[in-house]
Coordinates of C-alpha atoms in Angstrom, one line a residue:
M1 CA -61.1 90.1 153.7
R2 CA -64.8 89.8 153.0
N3 CA -65.6 86.2 153.7
W4 CA -67.5 85.4 150.5
V5 CA -64.7 86.8 148.2
A6 CA -61.7 85.7 150.3
A7 CA -60.8 83.0 147.8
L8 CA -60.3 85.6 145.1
V9 CA -57.8 87.6 147.0
M10 CA -54.5 85.9 147.5
V11 CA -52.0 88.7 148.0
T12 CA -51.7 90.9 151.0
F13 CA -50.1 94.4 150.8
G14 CA -48.5 96.6 153.4
A15 CA -47.3 95.9 156.9
A16 CA -50.1 94.9 158.0
C17 CA -78.0 103.8 151.7
L18 CA -79.5 104.3 150.9
P19 CA -81.3 104.3 147.5
P20 CA -80.2 106.9 144.8
A21 CA -82.0 109.8 143.2
A22 CA -82.5 111.6 139.9
H23 CA -81.3 113.7 137.9
S24 CA -62.6 122.4 130.4
S25 CA -37.0 141.8 115.2
T26 CA -34.3 139.4 116.4
L27 CA -31.8 138.4 113.8
L28 CA -31.9 134.8 112.8
P29 CA -28.7 132.8 113.3
E30 CA -27.4 130.6 110.6
A31 CA -29.6 127.6 109.8
G32 CA -29.3 125.0 112.6
A33 CA -27.2 127.3 114.9
V34 CA -28.1 127.9 118.5
S35 CA -27.0 131.1 120.2
A36 CA -24.5 131.0 123.0
P37 CA -25.8 130.4 126.5
L38 CA -26.2 133.2 129.0
Q39 CA -23.7 133.6 131.8
A40 CA -24.8 132.1 135.1
V41 CA -26.3 134.6 137.5
S42 CA -25.7 133.9 141.2
Q43 CA -28.6 134.0 143.6
A44 CA -28.6 134.4 147.3
S45 CA -30.1 130.9 147.5
T46 CA -27.1 129.4 145.5
L47 CA -29.5 128.4 142.7
T48 CA -28.2 129.3 139.2
L49 CA -29.5 128.7 135.7
E50 CA -27.7 128.7 132.4
A51 CA -29.9 128.5 129.3
P52 CA -29.6 129.8 125.7
A53 CA -31.5 132.9 124.8
Q54 CA -32.6 131.3 121.5
A55 CA -33.2 127.8 120.3
A56 CA -34.4 126.3 117.0
A57 CA -37.0 123.6 116.6
G58 CA -35.4 120.2 116.2
K59 CA -32.2 121.3 117.9
E60 CA -30.9 120.5 121.4
L61 CA -31.7 122.8 124.2
V62 CA -29.4 122.5 127.3
F63 CA -30.2 123.7 130.8
S64 CA -27.5 123.7 133.5
G65 CA -26.4 125.4 136.7
G66 CA -25.8 125.0 140.4
S67 CA -27.8 124.2 143.5
H68 CA -27.2 123.1 147.0
S69 CA -30.4 121.1 147.0
S70 CA -30.6 117.5 145.8
D71 CA -33.3 118.2 143.1
V72 CA -33.9 121.0 140.7
I73 CA -37.2 121.4 138.9
L74 CA -36.9 122.7 135.3
T75 CA -39.9 124.1 133.4
V76 CA -40.6 125.8 130.1
R77 CA -43.8 127.9 129.8
N78 CA -45.4 129.7 126.9
T79 CA -46.7 133.3 127.2
A80 CA -50.1 132.0 128.4
G81 CA -48.3 130.5 131.4
E82 CA -48.9 126.9 130.3
I83 CA -46.1 124.4 131.2
L84 CA -44.9 122.7 128.0
Y85 CA -41.9 121.0 129.6
F86 CA -41.2 119.7 133.1
D87 CA -38.2 117.8 134.4
T88 CA -36.8 117.0 137.9
V89 CA -33.0 116.8 137.7
K90 CA -30.7 115.3 140.4
T91 CA -27.7 117.4 141.3
S92 CA -24.1 116.0 141.5
S93 CA -21.5 118.0 143.4
N94 CA -24.0 120.8 143.6
Q95 CA -24.3 120.9 139.8
Y96 CA -27.1 119.8 137.4
R97 CA -27.6 119.5 133.7
S98 CA -30.5 118.5 131.4
A99 CA -31.2 118.6 127.7
I100 CA -34.1 118.2 125.4
T101 CA -34.7 118.3 121.6
V102 CA -37.0 121.3 120.9
P103 CA -40.3 119.8 119.5
S104 CA -41.4 121.1 116.1
A105 CA -44.9 121.6 117.7
W106 CA -43.6 124.5 119.7
A107 CA -44.5 127.7 117.8
S108 CA -41.9 130.3 117.1
G109 CA -42.0 133.1 119.7
S110 CA -41.3 133.9 123.3
Y111 CA -41.1 131.4 126.2
E112 CA -39.8 131.3 129.8
V113 CA -37.3 128.8 131.2
S114 CA -37.3 128.4 135.0
A115 CA -35.4 126.5 137.6
A116 CA -36.8 125.9 141.1
S117 CA -35.0 124.4 144.1
G118 CA -34.9 124.9 147.9
G119 CA -37.7 127.4 147.8
S120 CA -36.0 129.6 145.2
R121 CA -36.8 130.1 141.5
V122 CA -34.7 131.6 138.7
T123 CA -36.1 132.4 135.3
R124 CA -34.7 133.1 131.8
P125 CA -36.4 134.4 128.6
L126 CA -36.2 132.0 125.6
T127 CA -37.0 132.6 122.0
I128 CA -38.0 129.7 119.8
L129 CA -37.0 130.1 116.2
A130 CA -38.6 128.6 113.1
S131 CA -37.8 124.9 112.3
S132 CA -34.5 124.5 110.5
P133 CA -34.2 121.9 107.7
Q134 CA -33.8 118.4 108.8
H135 CA -31.6 115.7 107.3
P136 CA -33.8 112.9 105.9
N137 CA -32.1 110.3 108.1
N138 CA -32.4 112.4 111.2
P139 CA -36.1 113.6 111.4
D140 CA -37.3 115.8 114.2
T141 CA -39.1 113.4 116.6
G142 CA -39.8 116.0 119.2
S143 CA -38.8 113.6 121.9
P144 CA -37.1 114.9 125.0
G145 CA -33.6 114.3 126.1
G146 CA -34.1 114.7 129.8
S147 CA -34.3 111.9 132.3
T148 CA -38.0 112.2 133.2
G149 CA -39.3 115.3 131.4
S150 CA -41.3 115.3 128.2
P151 CA -42.9 118.2 126.2
V152 CA -46.6 118.6 126.4
Q153 CA -48.1 118.9 123.0
P154 CA -50.7 121.8 122.8
G155 CA -54.2 120.6 122.3
S156 CA -53.7 117.0 123.7
P157 CA -55.0 115.9 127.1
F158 CA -51.6 114.3 128.1
P159 CA -48.0 114.8 127.0
S160 CA -46.8 112.9 124.0
P161 CA -45.1 110.5 124.2
I162 CA -46.2 109.4 127.7
L163 CA -43.2 108.1 129.6
P164 CA -43.2 106.1 132.9
G165 CA -42.3 108.4 135.7
Q166 CA -43.2 111.5 133.7
T167 CA -44.7 114.5 135.4
G168 CA -46.5 117.4 133.8
V169 CA -49.5 119.7 133.4
S170 CA -52.3 119.0 131.0
P171 CA -52.6 121.8 128.4
D172 CA -56.2 122.5 129.6
G173 CA -54.8 123.3 133.0
A174 CA -57.1 120.9 134.8
K175 CA -54.5 118.7 136.4
V176 CA -50.9 118.2 137.4
F177 CA -50.0 114.5 136.9
L178 CA -47.5 111.7 137.3
Q179 CA -47.3 108.6 135.2
V180 CA -46.6 105.6 137.4
P181 CA -45.4 102.4 135.8
G182 CA -46.8 99.1 137.1
S183 CA -45.4 95.6 137.3
Q184 CA -47.1 92.2 137.6
V185 CA -46.5 90.4 141.0
S186 CA -48.4 87.1 141.5
G187 CA -51.2 88.3 139.2
V188 CA -51.5 91.7 140.8
T189 CA -50.4 95.0 139.1
K190 CA -48.3 96.8 141.7
A191 CA -47.1 100.4 141.3
V192 CA -45.0 102.5 143.7
V193 CA -44.6 106.2 143.9
S194 CA -41.3 107.2 145.5
G195 CA -40.9 110.0 148.1
D196 CA -38.9 112.1 145.7
Q197 CA -41.5 111.7 143.0
M198 CA -44.3 112.8 145.4
K199 CA -42.3 115.8 146.6
S200 CA -41.5 116.9 143.1
L201 CA -45.1 116.4 142.0
I202 CA -46.5 118.6 144.8
E203 CA -43.8 121.2 144.2
L204 CA -44.9 121.4 140.5
W205 CA -48.5 121.7 141.6
K206 CA -47.5 124.6 143.9
Q207 CA -45.6 126.3 141.2
D208 CA -48.4 125.9 138.7
A209 CA -51.1 126.9 141.2
G210 CA -49.2 130.1 141.9
S211 CA -49.3 131.0 138.2
S212 CA -53.0 130.3 137.8
S213 CA -56.3 131.0 139.5
K214 CA -57.6 127.5 138.6
K215 CA -57.9 124.9 141.3
R216 CA -56.0 122.2 139.6
M217 CA -56.2 118.6 140.8
L218 CA -53.3 116.3 141.4
E219 CA -53.4 113.0 139.5
L220 CA -51.5 109.8 139.7
Q221 CA -51.9 107.8 136.5
L222 CA -51.2 104.1 136.5
S223 CA -49.6 103.1 133.2
A224 CA -52.0 101.5 130.6
G225 CA -49.9 98.3 130.6
A226 CA -52.0 97.2 133.5
A227 CA -55.2 97.1 131.5
S228 CA -55.6 93.3 131.8
A229 CA -55.1 93.3 135.6
N230 CA -57.8 92.0 137.9
R231 CA -56.3 93.7 140.9
V232 CA -54.3 96.9 141.1
S233 CA -52.3 98.3 144.1
L234 CA -50.8 101.8 144.1
E235 CA -48.4 102.4 147.0
L236 CA -47.8 105.9 148.3
P237 CA -44.7 106.6 150.5
E238 CA -44.7 107.3 154.2
G239 CA -45.3 111.0 154.7
T240 CA -47.7 111.4 151.7
A241 CA -50.6 112.1 154.0
A242 CA -48.7 115.1 155.6
L243 CA -47.5 116.4 152.2
L244 CA -51.0 116.3 150.7
S245 CA -52.8 117.7 153.8
G246 CA -50.4 120.7 154.0
S247 CA -50.3 121.5 150.3
G248 CA -53.8 122.9 149.8
I249 CA -54.5 120.5 146.9
P250 CA -58.3 120.5 146.4
H251 CA -58.6 117.0 144.7
L252 CA -56.4 113.9 144.4
S253 CA -57.2 111.7 141.5
I254 CA -56.0 108.1 141.2
T255 CA -56.4 106.7 137.6
T256 CA -56.2 102.9 137.1
P257 CA -57.5 100.7 134.2
L258 CA -60.2 99.4 136.6
A259 CA -61.5 102.7 138.0
Q260 CA -60.7 106.3 138.6
L261 CA -60.9 107.6 142.2
S262 CA -61.2 111.4 142.8
M263 CA -60.8 112.4 146.5
D264 CA -61.9 115.8 147.8
T265 CA -60.2 118.0 150.4
K266 CA -61.9 116.3 153.4
V267 CA -60.7 112.9 152.4
I268 CA -57.1 114.2 151.9
Q269 CA -57.3 115.8 155.4
A270 CA -58.6 112.5 156.8
F271 CA -55.4 110.7 155.7
Q272 CA -53.4 113.0 158.0
T273 CA -55.2 111.8 161.1
Q274 CA -55.6 108.1 160.2
V275 CA -52.7 106.9 158.0
R276 CA -49.6 105.5 159.6
G277 CA -46.6 104.7 157.3
A278 CA -47.0 104.0 153.6
M279 CA -50.5 103.4 152.2
Q280 CA -51.8 101.2 149.4
I281 CA -54.8 102.2 147.4
E282 CA -56.3 99.0 146.0
V283 CA -58.9 98.2 143.3
S284 CA -59.9 94.6 142.8
K285 CA -62.3 93.1 140.2
I286 CA -64.7 90.6 141.8
E287 CA -65.9 87.7 139.6
T288 CA -69.7 87.1 139.7
A289 CA -69.2 83.3 140.3
A290 CA -68.1 84.1 143.9
M291 CA -71.2 86.1 144.7
P292 CA -74.5 85.2 146.4
V293 CA -77.4 84.5 144.1
L294 CA -79.1 87.8 144.8
V295 CA -76.0 89.8 143.9
K296 CA -75.5 87.8 140.7
T297 CA -79.1 88.4 139.7
V298 CA -78.9 92.2 140.1
T299 CA -75.3 92.8 138.8
G300 CA -75.3 90.2 136.0
N301 CA -72.0 90.5 134.0
R302 CA -71.6 94.2 135.0
P303 CA -68.4 95.4 136.9
V304 CA -68.1 94.7 140.6
L305 CA -65.1 96.2 142.4
D306 CA -63.6 96.0 145.9
L307 CA -62.1 99.4 146.9
S308 CA -59.8 99.8 149.9
I309 CA -57.1 102.0 151.3
R310 CA -54.6 100.1 153.6
H311 CA -51.8 101.3 155.7
E312 CA -49.6 100.0 158.6
G313 CA -52.5 100.6 161.1
G314 CA -55.2 98.8 159.1
T315 CA -57.6 100.4 156.6
V316 CA -59.0 103.9 156.1
A317 CA -62.6 103.4 157.0
D318 CA -63.7 107.0 157.7
F319 CA -63.3 109.8 155.1
G320 CA -64.0 112.5 157.6
G321 CA -67.2 113.5 155.9
G322 CA -65.4 113.7 152.6
T323 CA -66.4 112.2 149.3
V324 CA -64.7 110.0 146.7
K325 CA -66.1 110.0 143.2
V326 CA -65.6 106.6 141.6
S327 CA -65.7 106.2 137.8
I328 CA -65.9 102.7 136.3
P329 CA -65.5 102.0 132.6
Y330 CA -68.9 100.8 131.4
S331 CA -71.1 100.9 128.3
A332 CA -74.8 100.2 128.5
A333 CA -75.8 97.0 126.9
A334 CA -78.5 96.8 124.2
G335 CA -81.9 97.4 125.7
E336 CA -80.5 98.9 129.0
A337 CA -82.1 102.2 130.0
R338 CA -79.3 104.4 131.3
D339 CA -81.4 105.8 134.1
A340 CA -82.1 102.3 135.5
L341 CA -78.4 101.5 136.0
V342 CA -77.7 101.6 139.7
V343 CA -74.6 101.2 141.8
Y344 CA -75.1 99.0 144.9
H345 CA -73.0 98.7 148.0
I346 CA -72.5 95.0 148.6
A347 CA -72.1 94.0 152.3
E348 CA -70.1 91.0 153.5
N349 CA -73.3 89.0 153.9
G350 CA -74.4 89.8 150.3
T351 CA -77.0 92.5 151.3
L352 CA -77.5 95.1 148.5
T353 CA -78.0 98.8 149.3
A354 CA -78.5 101.2 146.4
V355 CA -76.2 104.2 146.3
P356 CA -78.5 107.3 146.0
N357 CA -76.5 108.9 143.1
G358 CA -74.6 107.7 140.1
W359 CA -74.6 108.5 136.4
L360 CA -73.5 106.9 133.2
D361 CA -71.8 109.4 130.9
S362 CA -72.2 107.9 127.4
T363 CA -69.6 110.4 126.0
N364 CA -66.7 108.9 127.9
G365 CA -68.1 105.5 128.8
M366 CA -67.7 105.9 132.5
Y367 CA -70.3 105.3 135.3
T368 CA -69.5 107.7 138.1
F369 CA -70.9 107.7 141.7
A370 CA -69.9 109.4 144.9
V371 CA -69.3 107.5 148.2
K372 CA -68.4 108.3 151.8
H373 CA -66.5 105.1 152.5
F374 CA -64.8 102.3 150.5
S375 CA -66.2 98.8 150.3
I376 CA -67.5 96.5 147.5
Y377 CA -69.6 98.2 144.8
G378 CA -71.2 96.8 141.7
I379 CA -73.3 98.2 138.8
G380 CA -76.8 96.7 138.7
Y381 CA -80.0 97.2 136.8
N382 CA -83.5 97.8 138.2
K383 CA -85.9 99.1 135.6
Q384 CA -89.4 100.0 137.0
E385 CA -92.2 100.4 134.5
F386 CA -95.1 102.9 134.9
R387 CA -97.7 102.9 132.2
D388 CA -98.8 106.5 133.1
V389 CA -95.4 108.1 132.8
S390 CA -94.1 109.4 129.5
G391 CA -92.6 112.5 127.9
W392 CA -90.2 114.9 129.7
S393 CA -90.5 113.3 133.2
Q394 CA -90.0 109.7 132.2
S395 CA -86.2 109.6 132.6
Y396 CA -86.4 111.4 136.0
V397 CA -89.0 109.0 137.4
T398 CA -87.1 106.0 136.1
Y399 CA -84.0 107.2 137.8
L400 CA -85.6 107.6 141.2
A401 CA -87.7 104.5 141.0
A402 CA -84.7 102.3 140.1
R403 CA -83.0 103.5 143.3
G404 CA -86.1 102.8 145.5
L405 CA -86.5 106.5 146.3
V406 CA -90.0 106.7 145.0
Q407 CA -92.8 104.1 144.5
G408 CA -95.9 103.9 142.4
Y409 CA -99.5 103.3 143.2
G410 CA -100.4 99.7 142.6
A411 CA -98.5 97.6 140.2
D412 CA -97.7 100.0 137.3
R413 CA -99.0 103.6 138.0
F414 CA -97.0 106.5 139.3
Q415 CA -99.5 109.3 139.0
P416 CA -96.9 111.9 137.9
G417 CA -99.4 114.8 137.9
S418 CA -100.6 114.3 141.5
S419 CA -99.4 116.5 144.3
M420 CA -97.2 115.6 147.2
T421 CA -97.6 116.3 150.9
R422 CA -94.9 117.9 153.0
A423 CA -94.3 114.6 154.8
E424 CA -94.0 112.7 151.5
F425 CA -91.4 114.9 150.1
L426 CA -89.3 114.9 153.3
S427 CA -89.5 111.1 153.3
V428 CA -87.6 111.0 150.0
L429 CA -84.9 113.5 151.3
A430 CA -84.5 111.3 154.4
R431 CA -83.8 108.2 152.3
M432 CA -81.4 110.1 150.2
S433 CA -79.4 111.4 153.2
G434 CA -78.4 108.1 154.8
D435 CA -78.8 109.8 158.2
S436 CA -80.0 107.9 161.2
L437 CA -83.7 108.6 161.9
S438 CA -83.5 107.2 165.5
I439 CA -83.8 110.6 167.2
A440 CA -84.0 111.0 170.9
G441 CA -86.0 113.8 172.4
E442 CA -89.5 115.1 172.3
Q443 CA -91.3 115.6 169.0
P444 CA -91.5 119.4 168.5
F445 CA -94.8 119.5 166.7
K446 CA -98.1 118.7 168.5
D447 CA -99.8 117.7 165.2
V448 CA -97.2 114.9 164.6
N449 CA -98.0 111.8 166.7
A450 CA -95.1 109.4 167.6
S451 CA -97.1 106.6 166.0
H452 CA -97.3 108.3 162.6
W453 CA -95.1 106.8 159.8
Y454 CA -93.5 110.1 159.2
A455 CA -92.8 111.1 162.9
D456 CA -89.1 110.3 162.9
I457 CA -88.7 111.8 159.4
I458 CA -90.2 115.2 160.5
H459 CA -88.2 115.1 163.7
W460 CA -85.0 114.6 161.6
A461 CA -85.9 117.4 159.2
S462 CA -86.6 119.8 162.0
R463 CA -83.4 118.9 163.9
E464 CA -81.3 119.4 160.7
G465 CA -83.0 122.7 159.8
I466 CA -84.4 121.2 156.6
A467 CA -88.0 121.9 157.3
L468 CA -89.7 124.2 159.8
G469 CA -93.2 124.2 161.1
K470 CA -96.1 126.4 160.0
G471 CA -96.5 127.9 163.5
P472 CA -94.8 127.6 166.9
D473 CA -95.6 124.0 167.3
T474 CA -97.5 122.8 164.2
F475 CA -96.0 121.2 161.0
K476 CA -99.1 120.4 158.9
P477 CA -97.6 117.2 157.5
H478 CA -100.6 116.5 155.2
D479 CA -100.6 119.9 153.5
L480 CA -99.7 119.7 149.9
I481 CA -96.2 121.0 149.4
T482 CA -96.0 124.2 147.3
R483 CA -93.4 124.8 144.7
E484 CA -91.5 127.4 146.8
E485 CA -91.6 125.2 149.9
L486 CA -90.2 122.3 147.9
V487 CA -87.3 124.4 146.6
V488 CA -86.5 125.8 150.0
M489 CA -86.5 122.3 151.6
L490 CA -84.2 121.1 148.8
G491 CA -81.9 124.1 149.2
R492 CA -81.6 123.4 152.9
Y493 CA -80.9 119.8 152.3
V494 CA -78.1 120.7 149.9
R495 CA -76.5 122.8 152.6
H496 CA -77.1 119.9 155.1
I497 CA -75.1 117.5 153.0
E498 CA -72.5 120.2 152.3
Y499 CA -72.8 119.9 148.6
E500 CA -71.9 122.9 146.4
L501 CA -74.4 123.3 143.5
P502 CA -72.9 124.1 140.1
V503 CA -73.5 127.5 138.6
P504 CA -73.7 127.1 134.9
D505 CA -75.9 130.2 134.6
A506 CA -74.3 132.8 136.7
E507 CA -76.4 135.5 135.2
G508 CA -79.7 134.0 136.2
S509 CA -81.9 135.9 138.6
L510 CA -85.5 136.1 139.8
E511 CA -86.0 138.9 137.3
S512 CA -86.7 136.2 134.7
F513 CA -89.9 135.2 136.5
R514 CA -92.9 137.5 135.7
D515 CA -94.5 136.5 139.0
R516 CA -91.4 137.1 141.1
S517 CA -93.2 139.5 143.4
A518 CA -95.4 136.5 144.6
I519 CA -92.3 134.5 145.8
S520 CA -92.1 134.8 149.6
A521 CA -89.1 136.6 150.9
W522 CA -87.9 133.5 152.8
A523 CA -87.8 131.5 149.6
Q524 CA -86.2 133.9 147.2
A525 CA -82.6 133.0 147.8
D526 CA -83.1 129.3 147.3
V527 CA -85.3 129.8 144.2
E528 CA -82.5 131.9 142.7
Q529 CA -79.8 129.4 143.7
L530 CA -81.6 126.5 142.0
Q531 CA -82.4 128.6 139.0
R532 CA -78.7 129.5 138.5
A533 CA -77.8 125.9 138.9
G534 CA -80.0 125.2 135.9
M535 CA -82.5 123.0 137.9
I536 CA -85.6 125.2 137.6
Q537 CA -86.8 127.2 134.6
G538 CA -90.4 128.0 135.5
T539 CA -93.6 127.3 133.6
P540 CA -94.5 128.4 130.1
G541 CA -95.0 132.1 130.2
A542 CA -92.0 132.7 132.4
L543 CA -94.0 132.0 135.6
F544 CA -92.7 130.3 138.7
Q545 CA -96.1 129.9 140.4
P546 CA -94.6 129.7 144.0
K547 CA -97.9 129.0 145.8
A548 CA -99.0 126.2 143.4
A549 CA -98.8 122.7 144.7
A550 CA -95.7 120.8 143.4
S551 CA -96.4 117.6 141.4
R552 CA -94.7 114.3 141.8
E553 CA -93.0 114.5 138.4
E554 CA -91.8 118.1 139.2
A555 CA -90.3 116.8 142.5
A556 CA -88.8 113.8 140.6
K557 CA -87.0 116.1 138.2
L558 CA -85.4 118.3 140.9
L559 CA -84.3 115.3 143.0
A560 CA -82.9 113.5 139.9
L561 CA -80.9 116.5 138.7
L562 CA -79.4 117.0 142.2
L563 CA -78.2 113.4 142.5
Q564 CA -77.0 113.3 138.9
G565 CA -75.1 116.5 139.5
M566 CA -73.4 115.0 142.5
S567 CA -72.0 112.3 140.2
K568 CA -70.5 114.6 137.6

């Protein structure tokens, strides 16, 4: 364990920067009656399902049938295809049975009941009738009777009530989730997902993905009872890496009281090649008293967390080029500028390196940042004051300066309206990238001397296809960068880091610029892409002014928006 925090970590599990940047007409039966169940229908797969054709709110709804598989997944969907009930039922002597009380929140109308097992699926139509009168001493609680299932109440983010071990789909369709109960062991909250639970959860995701075009994430939610924990360990069973890698799941989210971790496809695929046996995903809170003076000065009383993924072979150190978004609960203190809050990677020797992205969302009270590896990360504060910056650009400049991506002139001036050179803009992109600038080989441009401060930066930009010369062998590093050149370099940088820009304005096009004919053909695609991403709007009068020199504050806005977008 890291040497300066080793005293804080007493429990072992398992067998074994750069600076940041800116800125979802049937006849009613008698009251209380439920119609007789349909006759079982045999399937070639031996899976059968018996369920009533009608059921009344507040009354018992029974599912039963036969299957040669050990588990049967039962679901109830509305006409929109949303899953309102989900249950995994164990078979006994090739038979299964489950029952729930129909919630009063289910509107009268048509539904579909389905059973899935062994690769087969059987469906039955179901009509929910209006609520029947309830005896005062026996109110309709809407609670389920199944062993693990629970109805999802429309309009709420999670099923209600939330039960340990419960699996379901959020009504907004954003996620398929499993509630995982935790227990205290030597001051650590430990939670374990069984192999059967993992298989059932992925099977539910596949069913739901097949009925919707949405790319839903898979989420494991550690029960809220662990809110007071200083360390959380979630164990996933052996074989999880193979299950996840072969499923096509786009995102895996781990939600704990200390942090939420959202892993993309590349991270999931990296598990397949690196993880041996079961793996433990751990989040530990680090107390400031154990930190070096520099760390304590920067982070203060703000959260500092140690993140790790352990398995029988050690730790997962390489995410295969993938990204994990980490969200930490945090509310800005009085007097704190949100743009000056920075997440730092804290090395074992106490060295601080600012993460070039990160964003505090005041609406949900979460600070989110994206990383390429796990380690110790802490929220710090680094407000830089410039007396010549105000108005629309202030937050963007504050964001970049806090992360060390841009600097001022002298003690307190930024010169926001001044122009930038081509070399100066590339230097910011290089710091954002985290790439090594120690590049072998001959410098491709005759007007860039190896002794110049920007020599390695331009060599890097040329090698990665981010910036080209202005001739066969000239770069013109001191030329002021034009607005279209800046946009093109930023577009190429986005592709270099394999980031997908959001498209909130899918209808945007170059037609909105009155001077669109002046935009060079080689720049048009990138200008349109950034416009559709909501990053550029042009100048007053609907002009883009492609050949005008870009100002420092204009560059700061684009860079800040890119890095903030990577954190959302």
